[in-house]
mmCIF file of C-alpha atoms in Angstrom:
data_model
loop_
_atom_site.group_PDB
_atom_site.id
_atom_site.type_symbol
_atom_site.label_atom_id
_atom_site.label_comp_id
_atom_site.label_asym_id
_atom_site.label_seq_id
_atom_site.Cartn_x
_atom_site.Cartn_y
_atom_site.Cartn_z
ATOM 1 C CA MET A 1 82.115 99.813 104.040
ATOM 2 C CA GLU A 2 81.844 96.781 101.844
ATOM 3 C CA THR A 3 80.558 93.925 104.546
ATOM 4 C CA SER A 4 81.711 91.353 102.178
ATOM 5 C CA LEU A 5 85.223 91.401 103.143
ATOM 6 C CA ARG A 6 86.715 90.465 106.874
ATOM 7 C CA ILE A 7 88.468 94.058 107.467
ATOM 8 C CA SER A 8 85.273 95.941 106.152
ATOM 9 C CA ARG A 9 82.901 94.093 109.079
ATOM 10 C CA GLY A 10 86.246 94.017 111.415
ATOM 11 C CA ILE A 11 86.063 98.125 111.014
ATOM 12 C CA LEU A 12 82.396 98.724 111.141
ATOM 13 C CA THR A 13 83.259 96.822 113.965
ATOM 14 C CA GLY A 14 85.625 98.936 115.980
ATOM 15 C CA ILE A 15 83.266 101.938 114.842
ATOM 16 C CA THR A 16 80.338 100.403 116.954
ATOM 17 C CA ASP A 17 82.802 99.774 119.552
ATOM 18 C CA TYR A 18 83.296 103.979 119.891
ATOM 19 C CA LEU A 19 80.209 103.918 119.561
ATOM 20 C CA ARG A 20 79.624 102.095 122.727
ATOM 21 C CA LEU A 21 81.520 104.240 125.026
ATOM 22 C CA HIS A 22 81.081 107.911 123.278
ATOM 23 C CA GLY A 23 77.538 107.125 121.983
ATOM 24 C CA GLY A 24 75.739 110.192 120.268
ATOM 25 C CA TRP A 25 75.656 109.464 116.955
ATOM 26 C CA LYS A 26 73.660 108.022 114.499
ATOM 27 C CA LEU A 27 75.392 105.729 112.254
ATOM 28 C CA SER A 28 74.276 104.689 108.356
ATOM 29 C CA TYR A 29 76.435 102.204 105.718
ATOM 30 C CA THR A 30 75.187 99.802 102.930
ATOM 31 C CA ALA A 31 75.419 96.423 103.534
ATOM 32 C CA GLY A 32 76.575 94.956 100.390
ATOM 33 C CA GLY A 33 79.563 94.646 98.469
ATOM 34 C CA TRP A 34 82.180 97.595 97.139
ATOM 35 C CA LEU A 35 80.031 98.390 94.245
ATOM 36 C CA GLU A 36 77.441 98.927 95.953
ATOM 37 C CA GLN A 37 78.582 101.259 98.120
ATOM 38 C CA ARG A 38 77.868 105.027 97.995
ATOM 39 C CA ILE A 39 76.534 108.145 100.636
ATOM 40 C CA PRO A 40 73.165 108.441 101.357
ATOM 41 C CA ALA A 41 71.282 110.843 98.662
ATOM 42 C CA ASN A 42 68.829 111.906 100.951
ATOM 43 C CA GLU A 43 69.494 112.023 104.482
ATOM 44 C CA PRO A 44 71.540 114.480 105.985
ATOM 45 C CA PHE A 45 75.009 113.269 107.746
ATOM 46 C CA ASP A 46 77.671 114.786 109.048
ATOM 47 C CA GLY A 47 81.232 112.768 108.892
ATOM 48 C CA VAL A 48 81.852 110.387 106.741
ATOM 49 C CA ILE A 49 84.835 106.597 107.500
ATOM 50 C CA ALA A 50 84.631 105.352 103.750
ATOM 51 C CA ARG A 51 86.857 102.568 102.098
ATOM 52 C CA VAL A 52 87.004 104.324 98.754
ATOM 53 C CA THR A 53 85.962 101.467 96.373
ATOM 54 C CA SER A 54 84.705 102.990 93.109
ATOM 55 C CA SER A 55 85.224 106.780 91.146
ATOM 56 C CA ALA A 56 82.098 107.475 91.787
ATOM 57 C CA LEU A 57 81.707 107.096 95.523
ATOM 58 C CA ALA A 58 85.519 109.045 95.566
ATOM 59 C CA ARG A 59 83.875 112.021 93.419
ATOM 60 C CA ASP A 60 80.994 112.621 95.425
ATOM 61 C CA LEU A 61 82.867 112.023 98.795
ATOM 62 C CA ALA A 62 85.623 114.854 96.917
ATOM 63 C CA ALA A 63 82.219 117.162 96.508
ATOM 64 C CA PHE A 64 81.456 116.489 100.942
ATOM 65 C CA ALA A 65 82.891 119.406 102.206
ATOM 66 C CA GLY A 66 82.453 118.099 105.825
ATOM 67 C CA PRO A 67 84.846 115.844 107.623
ATOM 68 C CA VAL A 68 86.258 112.957 105.363
ATOM 69 C CA VAL A 69 88.387 109.034 107.376
ATOM 70 C CA LEU A 70 89.501 107.520 104.392
ATOM 71 C CA CYS A 71 90.739 103.781 105.885
ATOM 72 C CA ASP A 72 93.887 102.314 103.371
ATOM 73 C CA PRO A 73 92.742 104.558 100.369
ATOM 74 C CA PRO A 74 94.334 103.656 96.935
ATOM 75 C CA ASP A 75 97.053 105.014 95.508
ATOM 76 C CA ALA A 76 94.898 107.266 93.343
ATOM 77 C CA CYS A 77 93.365 108.299 96.386
ATOM 78 C CA LEU A 78 96.887 109.747 98.024
ATOM 79 C CA ALA A 79 98.459 111.469 94.990
ATOM 80 C CA PRO A 80 98.636 115.197 96.010
ATOM 81 C CA GLU A 81 96.545 116.030 92.772
ATOM 82 C CA HIS A 82 93.639 114.639 94.204
ATOM 83 C CA PRO A 83 90.894 115.935 95.367
ATOM 84 C CA LEU A 84 91.190 113.445 98.695
ATOM 85 C CA ALA A 85 94.851 113.456 98.874
ATOM 86 C CA HIS A 86 94.143 115.742 102.201
ATOM 87 C CA ARG A 87 91.404 114.387 104.045
ATOM 88 C CA SER A 88 92.343 112.127 106.489
ATOM 89 C CA VAL A 89 93.574 108.750 106.562
ATOM 90 C CA VAL A 90 93.411 105.406 108.460
ATOM 91 C CA ALA A 91 95.870 103.224 106.580
ATOM 92 C CA ASN A 92 97.144 99.208 107.215
ATOM 93 C CA ASP A 93 100.549 99.088 107.644
ATOM 94 C CA TYR A 94 101.300 96.682 104.385
ATOM 95 C CA ALA A 95 105.525 96.501 104.893
ATOM 96 C CA HIS A 96 104.546 94.869 108.433
ATOM 97 C CA CYS A 97 102.826 92.590 107.295
ATOM 98 C CA GLY A 98 105.446 91.777 104.881
ATOM 99 C CA ARG A 99 108.001 91.410 107.892
ATOM 100 C CA LEU A 100 105.779 88.765 110.003
ATOM 101 C CA ALA A 101 105.360 87.188 106.993
ATOM 102 C CA ALA A 102 108.947 86.579 106.545
ATOM 103 C CA GLU A 103 109.618 85.758 110.159
ATOM 104 C CA HIS A 104 106.739 82.991 110.158
ATOM 105 C CA PHE A 105 108.332 81.500 107.226
ATOM 106 C CA LEU A 106 112.076 81.638 108.646
ATOM 107 C CA ALA A 107 110.936 80.368 111.448
ATOM 108 C CA CYS A 108 109.349 77.452 109.812
ATOM 109 C CA GLY A 109 112.338 76.244 108.381
ATOM 110 C CA TYR A 110 111.448 77.554 104.233
ATOM 111 C CA ARG A 111 114.283 78.803 102.864
ATOM 112 C CA HIS A 112 113.564 79.206 99.313
ATOM 113 C CA PHE A 113 110.849 82.307 98.792
ATOM 114 C CA ALA A 114 108.091 84.016 96.499
ATOM 115 C CA PHE A 115 105.216 86.094 96.245
ATOM 116 C CA VAL A 116 102.550 86.378 94.532
ATOM 117 C CA GLY A 117 99.854 89.447 93.678
ATOM 118 C CA PRO A 118 96.257 89.984 93.198
ATOM 119 C CA THR A 119 94.209 89.613 89.464
ATOM 120 C CA LEU A 120 90.908 90.473 88.925
ATOM 121 C CA ALA A 121 89.030 86.781 90.124
ATOM 122 C CA SER A 122 90.531 86.885 93.641
ATOM 123 C CA SER A 123 90.147 91.404 93.636
ATOM 124 C CA PRO A 124 87.091 92.045 91.444
ATOM 125 C CA GLY A 125 87.657 95.806 93.515
ATOM 126 C CA LEU A 126 91.243 95.875 91.398
ATOM 127 C CA ARG A 127 89.524 97.357 88.653
ATOM 128 C CA TYR A 128 89.477 101.403 90.834
ATOM 129 C CA ASP A 129 92.717 100.604 92.231
ATOM 130 C CA GLU A 130 94.086 103.341 89.879
ATOM 131 C CA SER A 131 95.104 101.120 86.834
ATOM 132 C CA PRO A 132 94.183 97.169 86.420
ATOM 133 C CA ARG A 133 97.554 97.302 85.190
ATOM 134 C CA THR A 134 99.300 98.283 88.356
ATOM 135 C CA GLU A 135 99.846 96.726 91.640
ATOM 136 C CA PRO A 136 97.725 98.185 94.184
ATOM 137 C CA ASN A 137 99.415 99.439 97.159
ATOM 138 C CA TRP A 138 98.491 97.445 99.308
ATOM 139 C CA SER A 139 99.651 94.342 97.428
ATOM 140 C CA ARG A 140 103.253 96.461 95.938
ATOM 141 C CA GLU A 141 104.406 97.315 100.078
ATOM 142 C CA ARG A 142 103.840 93.896 101.360
ATOM 143 C CA ARG A 143 106.555 92.568 98.538
ATOM 144 C CA ALA A 144 108.053 95.556 99.951
ATOM 145 C CA GLY A 145 108.104 94.393 103.180
ATOM 146 C CA PHE A 146 108.319 90.826 102.911
ATOM 147 C CA CYS A 147 111.667 90.837 100.680
ATOM 148 C CA ALA A 148 112.973 93.652 102.639
ATOM 149 C CA ARG A 149 112.427 91.151 105.418
ATOM 150 C CA LEU A 150 114.053 88.254 104.019
ATOM 151 C CA ALA A 151 117.398 90.216 102.530
ATOM 152 C CA GLU A 152 118.241 90.867 105.806
ATOM 153 C CA ASP A 153 119.314 86.749 106.442
ATOM 154 C CA GLY A 154 120.587 86.895 103.074
ATOM 155 C CA PHE A 155 117.200 85.712 100.906
ATOM 156 C CA THR A 156 115.242 86.853 97.797
ATOM 157 C CA ALA A 157 112.067 85.943 96.579
ATOM 158 C CA GLU A 158 110.479 84.517 93.138
ATOM 159 C CA THR A 159 107.475 87.092 92.192
ATOM 160 C CA TYR A 160 104.467 85.667 90.464
ATOM 161 C CA ARG A 161 103.880 88.169 87.828
ATOM 162 C CA PRO A 162 100.244 88.471 86.425
ATOM 163 C CA ALA A 163 100.021 88.151 82.633
ATOM 164 C CA ALA A 164 97.597 90.989 81.048
ATOM 165 C CA ALA A 165 94.685 88.109 80.690
ATOM 166 C CA GLU A 166 94.662 87.916 84.534
ATOM 167 C CA LEU A 167 94.546 92.117 84.552
ATOM 168 C CA ARG A 168 91.353 92.506 82.692
ATOM 169 C CA THR A 169 88.906 89.866 83.447
ATOM 170 C CA THR A 170 87.701 88.288 86.958
ATOM 171 C CA SER A 171 87.506 84.651 84.869
ATOM 172 C CA ASP A 172 90.452 82.181 86.184
ATOM 173 C CA LYS A 173 90.110 80.450 83.367
ATOM 174 C CA GLY A 174 93.435 79.921 82.037
ATOM 175 C CA ALA A 175 95.399 81.263 84.781
ATOM 176 C CA ARG A 176 95.060 78.277 85.753
ATOM 177 C CA HIS A 177 97.436 76.840 84.481
ATOM 178 C CA ARG A 178 100.213 79.463 83.862
ATOM 179 C CA LEU A 179 100.208 79.351 87.572
ATOM 180 C CA ILE A 180 100.403 75.797 87.881
ATOM 181 C CA ALA A 181 103.158 75.275 86.032
ATOM 182 C CA TRP A 182 105.383 78.269 87.638
ATOM 183 C CA LEU A 183 104.894 77.401 91.716
ATOM 184 C CA GLY A 184 106.667 73.894 89.667
ATOM 185 C CA LYS A 185 109.445 75.752 88.398
ATOM 186 C CA LEU A 186 110.119 76.937 92.311
ATOM 187 C CA PRO A 187 112.969 76.175 94.448
ATOM 188 C CA LYS A 188 111.664 73.014 97.385
ATOM 189 C CA PRO A 189 110.832 74.033 99.864
ATOM 190 C CA VAL A 190 108.868 77.529 99.367
ATOM 191 C CA GLY A 191 107.512 79.747 101.465
ATOM 192 C CA ILE A 192 105.207 81.230 99.742
ATOM 193 C CA LEU A 193 103.108 85.080 100.274
ATOM 194 C CA THR A 194 99.930 85.767 98.859
ATOM 195 C CA ALA A 195 98.755 89.760 98.866
ATOM 196 C CA HIS A 196 95.576 88.908 100.549
ATOM 197 C CA ASP A 197 93.622 85.954 101.607
ATOM 198 C CA ALA A 198 91.602 84.991 98.400
ATOM 199 C CA ARG A 199 94.632 84.954 96.804
ATOM 200 C CA GLY A 200 96.271 82.505 99.205
ATOM 201 C CA VAL A 201 93.153 80.500 98.416
ATOM 202 C CA GLN A 202 93.658 79.818 94.602
ATOM 203 C CA VAL A 203 97.319 79.357 95.268
ATOM 204 C CA VAL A 204 96.891 75.973 98.021
ATOM 205 C CA GLU A 205 93.977 74.965 94.643
ATOM 206 C CA ALA A 206 96.526 75.381 92.233
ATOM 207 C CA CYS A 207 99.268 73.267 94.534
ATOM 208 C CA ALA A 208 96.388 70.555 94.749
ATOM 209 C CA GLU A 209 95.696 70.741 91.274
ATOM 210 C CA ALA A 210 99.846 70.063 90.449
ATOM 211 C CA GLY A 211 100.429 67.199 92.950
ATOM 212 C CA LEU A 212 102.731 69.597 95.031
ATOM 213 C CA SER A 213 101.807 68.884 98.837
ATOM 214 C CA VAL A 214 101.284 71.719 100.246
ATOM 215 C CA PRO A 215 102.868 72.256 103.291
ATOM 216 C CA TYR A 216 105.792 70.734 102.836
ATOM 217 C CA GLU A 217 106.588 71.280 99.558
ATOM 218 C CA VAL A 218 104.830 74.387 99.311
ATOM 219 C CA GLY A 219 104.132 76.629 102.608
ATOM 220 C CA VAL A 220 100.687 79.576 101.526
ATOM 221 C CA LEU A 221 99.810 82.674 103.775
ATOM 222 C CA GLY A 222 97.439 84.769 103.627
ATOM 223 C CA VAL A 223 96.550 88.257 104.392
ATOM 224 C CA ASN A 224 93.571 89.519 106.809
ATOM 225 C CA GLY A 225 92.588 87.125 108.124
ATOM 226 C CA ASP A 226 89.355 85.844 107.107
ATOM 227 C CA PRO A 227 88.396 82.343 109.642
ATOM 228 C CA LEU A 228 85.966 81.679 107.214
ATOM 229 C CA LEU A 229 87.404 82.259 103.585
ATOM 230 C CA CYS A 230 90.784 80.542 104.900
ATOM 231 C CA ALA A 231 88.585 77.493 105.909
ATOM 232 C CA THR A 232 87.893 77.292 101.728
ATOM 233 C CA CYS A 233 90.329 75.167 100.875
ATOM 234 C CA GLU A 234 92.292 72.195 102.404
ATOM 235 C CA PRO A 235 94.823 72.091 104.144
ATOM 236 C CA ALA A 236 93.079 75.335 105.282
ATOM 237 C CA LEU A 237 94.820 78.791 104.725
ATOM 238 C CA SER A 238 98.010 80.205 107.180
ATOM 239 C CA SER A 239 96.587 84.170 107.706
ATOM 240 C CA VAL A 240 98.668 87.295 108.631
ATOM 241 C CA THR A 241 95.352 89.242 111.025
ATOM 242 C CA ILE A 242 95.356 92.776 110.890
ATOM 243 C CA ASP A 243 93.443 94.979 113.830
ATOM 244 C CA ALA A 244 91.308 96.421 111.219
ATOM 245 C CA VAL A 245 89.089 96.657 114.885
ATOM 246 C CA GLY A 246 91.587 98.646 116.266
ATOM 247 C CA ALA A 247 91.640 101.248 112.985
ATOM 248 C CA GLY A 248 87.514 101.314 113.214
ATOM 249 C CA PHE A 249 88.484 102.582 116.721
ATOM 250 C CA ARG A 250 90.502 105.055 115.470
ATOM 251 C CA ALA A 251 88.694 106.140 112.244
ATOM 252 C CA ALA A 252 85.918 106.656 114.613
ATOM 253 C CA GLN A 253 87.993 108.814 116.774
ATOM 254 C CA ILE A 254 88.773 110.667 114.122
ATOM 255 C CA LEU A 255 85.861 111.956 112.797
ATOM 256 C CA ASP A 256 84.591 112.458 116.092
ATOM 257 C CA LYS A 257 87.162 115.268 116.491
ATOM 258 C CA LEU A 258 87.229 116.558 113.529
ATOM 259 C CA MET A 259 83.334 116.548 113.321
ATOM 260 C CA ASN A 260 83.201 118.401 116.882
ATOM 261 C CA GLY A 261 85.627 121.205 116.177
ATOM 262 C CA SER A 262 88.346 119.711 118.415
ATOM 263 C CA ARG A 263 90.797 118.619 116.073
ATOM 264 C CA GLN A 264 91.110 120.940 112.288
ATOM 265 C CA ASP A 265 94.003 119.114 110.540
ATOM 266 C CA PRO A 266 93.706 115.731 108.539
ATOM 267 C CA VAL A 267 95.064 113.486 110.420
ATOM 268 C CA ARG A 268 97.348 110.372 108.737
ATOM 269 C CA CYS A 269 98.279 107.388 110.993
ATOM 270 C CA SER A 270 98.156 103.388 110.583
ATOM 271 C CA TYR A 271 97.510 100.508 111.888
ATOM 272 C CA PRO A 272 99.473 97.012 112.472
ATOM 273 C CA ALA A 273 99.651 93.875 111.480
ATOM 274 C CA LEU A 274 98.599 91.342 114.744
ATOM 275 C CA LYS A 275 100.359 87.697 114.096
ATOM 276 C CA ILE A 276 100.000 85.036 111.833
ATOM 277 C CA ASP A 277 97.284 82.445 112.691
ATOM 278 C CA ALA A 278 99.300 78.949 111.536
ATOM 279 C CA ALA A 279 96.776 76.875 109.949
ATOM 280 C CA GLY A 280 97.755 73.711 107.778
ATOM 281 C CA SER A 281 99.340 75.807 104.628
ATOM 282 C CA THR A 282 102.422 76.315 106.295
ATOM 283 C CA GLY A 283 104.714 74.519 108.573
ATOM 284 C CA ASP A 284 107.647 73.195 110.357
ATOM 285 C CA VAL A 285 110.222 71.814 107.484
ATOM 286 C CA HIS A 286 113.156 72.162 108.642
ATOM 287 C CA SER A 287 113.393 67.777 108.276
ATOM 288 C CA GLN A 288 114.384 67.131 105.607
ATOM 289 C CA ASP A 289 113.999 63.148 106.522
ATOM 290 C CA PRO A 290 111.053 61.580 104.461
ATOM 291 C CA PHE A 291 109.398 59.431 107.856
ATOM 292 C CA VAL A 292 109.161 63.030 109.622
ATOM 293 C CA ARG A 293 107.946 64.396 107.043
ATOM 294 C CA GLN A 294 105.548 62.059 106.107
ATOM 295 C CA ALA A 295 104.600 62.310 110.138
ATOM 296 C CA LEU A 296 103.867 65.916 110.211
ATOM 297 C CA LYS A 297 101.824 64.935 107.361
ATOM 298 C CA THR A 298 99.633 62.677 109.325
ATOM 299 C CA ILE A 299 99.499 64.209 112.705
ATOM 300 C CA ARG A 300 97.729 67.984 110.481
ATOM 301 C CA SER A 301 95.795 66.413 108.596
ATOM 302 C CA GLN A 302 94.323 63.172 110.120
ATOM 303 C CA PRO A 303 91.590 63.000 112.867
ATOM 304 C CA LEU A 304 93.682 62.903 116.770
ATOM 305 C CA THR A 305 91.515 60.887 118.065
ATOM 306 C CA GLY A 306 93.576 58.102 118.569
ATOM 307 C CA LEU A 307 96.809 58.857 117.363
ATOM 308 C CA HIS A 308 99.515 57.096 118.505
ATOM 309 C CA PRO A 309 103.446 57.329 119.209
ATOM 310 C CA GLU A 310 102.729 53.418 118.089
ATOM 311 C CA ALA A 311 100.246 53.263 116.007
ATOM 312 C CA LEU A 312 101.701 56.844 113.637
ATOM 313 C CA ALA A 313 105.554 54.797 113.512
ATOM 314 C CA LYS A 314 103.564 51.271 112.482
ATOM 315 C CA SER A 315 101.851 52.741 109.270
ATOM 316 C CA LEU A 316 104.860 54.329 108.270
ATOM 317 C CA GLY A 317 106.882 50.748 108.650
ATOM 318 C CA LEU A 318 108.767 51.128 111.435
ATOM 319 C CA SER A 319 109.319 50.890 115.192
ATOM 320 C CA ARG A 320 108.172 53.269 117.408
ATOM 321 C CA ARG A 321 112.567 53.886 118.273
ATOM 322 C CA CYS A 322 113.356 54.441 115.382
ATOM 323 C CA LEU A 323 110.995 57.243 114.617
ATOM 324 C CA GLU A 324 111.223 58.975 118.074
ATOM 325 C CA LEU A 325 114.879 58.779 117.308
ATOM 326 C CA LYS A 326 114.229 60.897 113.880
ATOM 327 C CA PHE A 327 111.706 63.025 115.377
ATOM 328 C CA SER A 328 114.726 64.188 118.350
ATOM 329 C CA HIS A 329 116.934 64.434 115.750
ATOM 330 C CA ALA A 330 114.544 66.241 113.514
ATOM 331 C CA LEU A 331 112.405 68.432 115.620
ATOM 332 C CA ASP A 332 114.381 68.146 119.167
ATOM 333 C CA ARG A 333 110.398 67.114 120.477
ATOM 334 C CA GLY A 334 109.690 63.302 120.549
ATOM 335 C CA ILE A 335 106.338 62.441 118.818
ATOM 336 C CA ALA A 336 103.882 62.424 121.745
ATOM 337 C CA ALA A 337 104.647 66.492 122.743
ATOM 338 C CA VAL A 338 104.242 67.125 118.070
ATOM 339 C CA ILE A 339 101.278 65.302 118.629
ATOM 340 C CA ARG A 340 100.556 67.452 121.868
ATOM 341 C CA ASP A 341 101.144 70.649 120.462
ATOM 342 C CA GLU A 342 98.858 70.067 116.802
ATOM 343 C CA ALA A 343 96.289 68.916 119.529
ATOM 344 C CA LEU A 344 96.232 72.320 120.741
ATOM 345 C CA ALA A 345 96.755 74.229 118.409
ATOM 346 C CA ARG A 346 93.293 72.731 116.358
ATOM 347 C CA ALA A 347 91.605 73.700 119.717
ATOM 348 C CA ARG A 348 92.915 77.249 119.677
ATOM 349 C CA ARG A 349 91.469 77.630 115.837
ATOM 350 C CA LEU A 350 88.036 75.888 117.565
ATOM 351 C CA VAL A 351 87.835 78.372 120.472
ATOM 352 C CA GLU A 352 88.128 81.082 118.086
ATOM 353 C CA GLU A 353 86.455 79.950 114.976
ATOM 354 C CA THR A 354 83.485 77.875 116.150
ATOM 355 C CA THR A 355 80.635 78.568 119.156
ATOM 356 C CA MET A 356 81.972 74.223 119.840
ATOM 357 C CA PRO A 357 81.327 73.186 123.790
ATOM 358 C CA PHE A 358 85.007 72.885 124.965
ATOM 359 C CA SER A 359 83.538 69.366 125.086
ATOM 360 C CA ALA A 360 83.271 68.746 121.587
ATOM 361 C CA VAL A 361 86.684 70.663 121.113
ATOM 362 C CA ALA A 362 88.153 67.983 123.291
ATOM 363 C CA GLU A 363 86.964 65.196 121.852
ATOM 364 C CA SER A 364 87.516 65.916 118.198
ATOM 365 C CA CYS A 365 91.336 67.321 119.291
ATOM 366 C CA GLY A 366 92.072 63.580 120.867
ATOM 367 C CA ILE A 367 92.006 64.984 124.150
ATOM 368 C CA ALA A 368 90.430 63.004 127.270
ATOM 369 C CA THR A 369 87.798 65.663 128.897
ATOM 370 C CA ALA A 370 86.876 69.130 128.871
ATOM 371 C CA SER A 371 88.945 70.313 131.951
ATOM 372 C CA HIS A 372 92.230 68.679 130.533
ATOM 373 C CA LEU A 373 92.103 70.785 127.677
ATOM 374 C CA ALA A 374 90.879 73.673 129.512
ATOM 375 C CA LYS A 375 94.259 73.024 131.410
ATOM 376 C CA LEU A 376 96.601 72.301 129.509
ATOM 377 C CA PHE A 377 94.842 75.616 126.792
ATOM 378 C CA ARG A 378 95.824 77.879 129.936
ATOM 379 C CA GLN A 379 99.741 76.808 129.943
ATOM 380 C CA THR A 380 100.304 76.763 126.957
ATOM 381 C CA TYR A 381 98.238 80.268 126.036
ATOM 382 C CA GLY A 382 98.102 81.639 129.331
ATOM 383 C CA ARG A 383 94.248 82.224 129.257
ATOM 384 C CA THR A 384 91.439 80.665 129.325
ATOM 385 C CA MET A 385 89.338 79.326 126.874
ATOM 386 C CA SER A 386 86.543 81.196 127.015
ATOM 387 C CA GLU A 387 88.471 84.399 127.657
ATOM 388 C CA THR A 388 90.046 82.928 124.031
ATOM 389 C CA ARG A 389 86.783 83.119 122.363
ATOM 390 C CA ARG A 390 85.244 85.336 124.058
ATOM 391 C CA ASP A 391 87.910 88.160 122.402
ATOM 392 C CA ALA A 392 88.367 86.566 118.462
ATOM 393 C CA HIS A 393 84.067 87.176 118.251
ATOM 394 C CA HIS A 394 85.185 89.890 119.564
ATOM 395 C CA ALA A 395 87.660 90.885 116.908
ATOM 396 C CA ARG A 396 85.186 89.956 113.956
#
């Protein structure tokens, strides 16, 4: 497992969760990136759980006579003629990720859509996905699920086709200009699903360079739910979170049965997308009213402390009543309700992604006290902040 990726760290967490319950294993892994992964040379072992990240690792796994469980294997390892084709597999339901993304964009009010796949600059591991000229299965099937769900509602999606040079080099030089030109030609507002979070960050940055407003002209959604990576762009990247922890637990369970002889035949199973972690890169675009859109941009991009409906209306050159009527017509909600919902969404992100004291979370979100935030949080999300933080940290 390359520990540089959130998905692999999640799988490792699921494996260690299984060990806490069942014990009896000595676990060995190599920290680092995808090129550092290898089977221990001088250490006896009984079974392997692996994300196949290089042709050398694939050869070593094929030569190993014991049980192997592959996590998210590339197409090459699934081809009937490949020596790993008949090993057990735990793989993400890539199409489900795409469908969930489409439903999120539809709910937000987008009516134009696009998909952006990976390049070597966003995913160096593509060097091993059979051929850098072939779209990897995790991108291809996410795109297929996205397009299929949109088609159910009568929509289609444009696809960004990387130039050959983008599939041969990890340099982003030149590719950014081509992406910017493509983004500029898309009908607006457009919801763009990217194959993974790293590519999503690149698209958000390209939009900023092109002067395109995110999310009001271009909404961007990644996949994998890496909170650290998603926070590196402005606005922060929304992402489809997948159940990597559950995948690791299931992989360990399968390997345990294969090693103890209670199962001989290979197992094939999938793990789902869990939810959309909505951040600033996607948002409600039902309204085409420029005052409502500017107000929403202000609410979602500025500190909420001291932000009141009167001040917001004044900053737009409107009376509060006029802006309230616009919000009611466009969103069926008043300004105060929208500010409160944004405050709670921010509070949830801070609870899940940081160790900030709850009093500091309340203050940063413009809510008077931690006790008032705790009451609103439980009413809105059906659980306490402590429970939410514990589960989020456990999932990492």
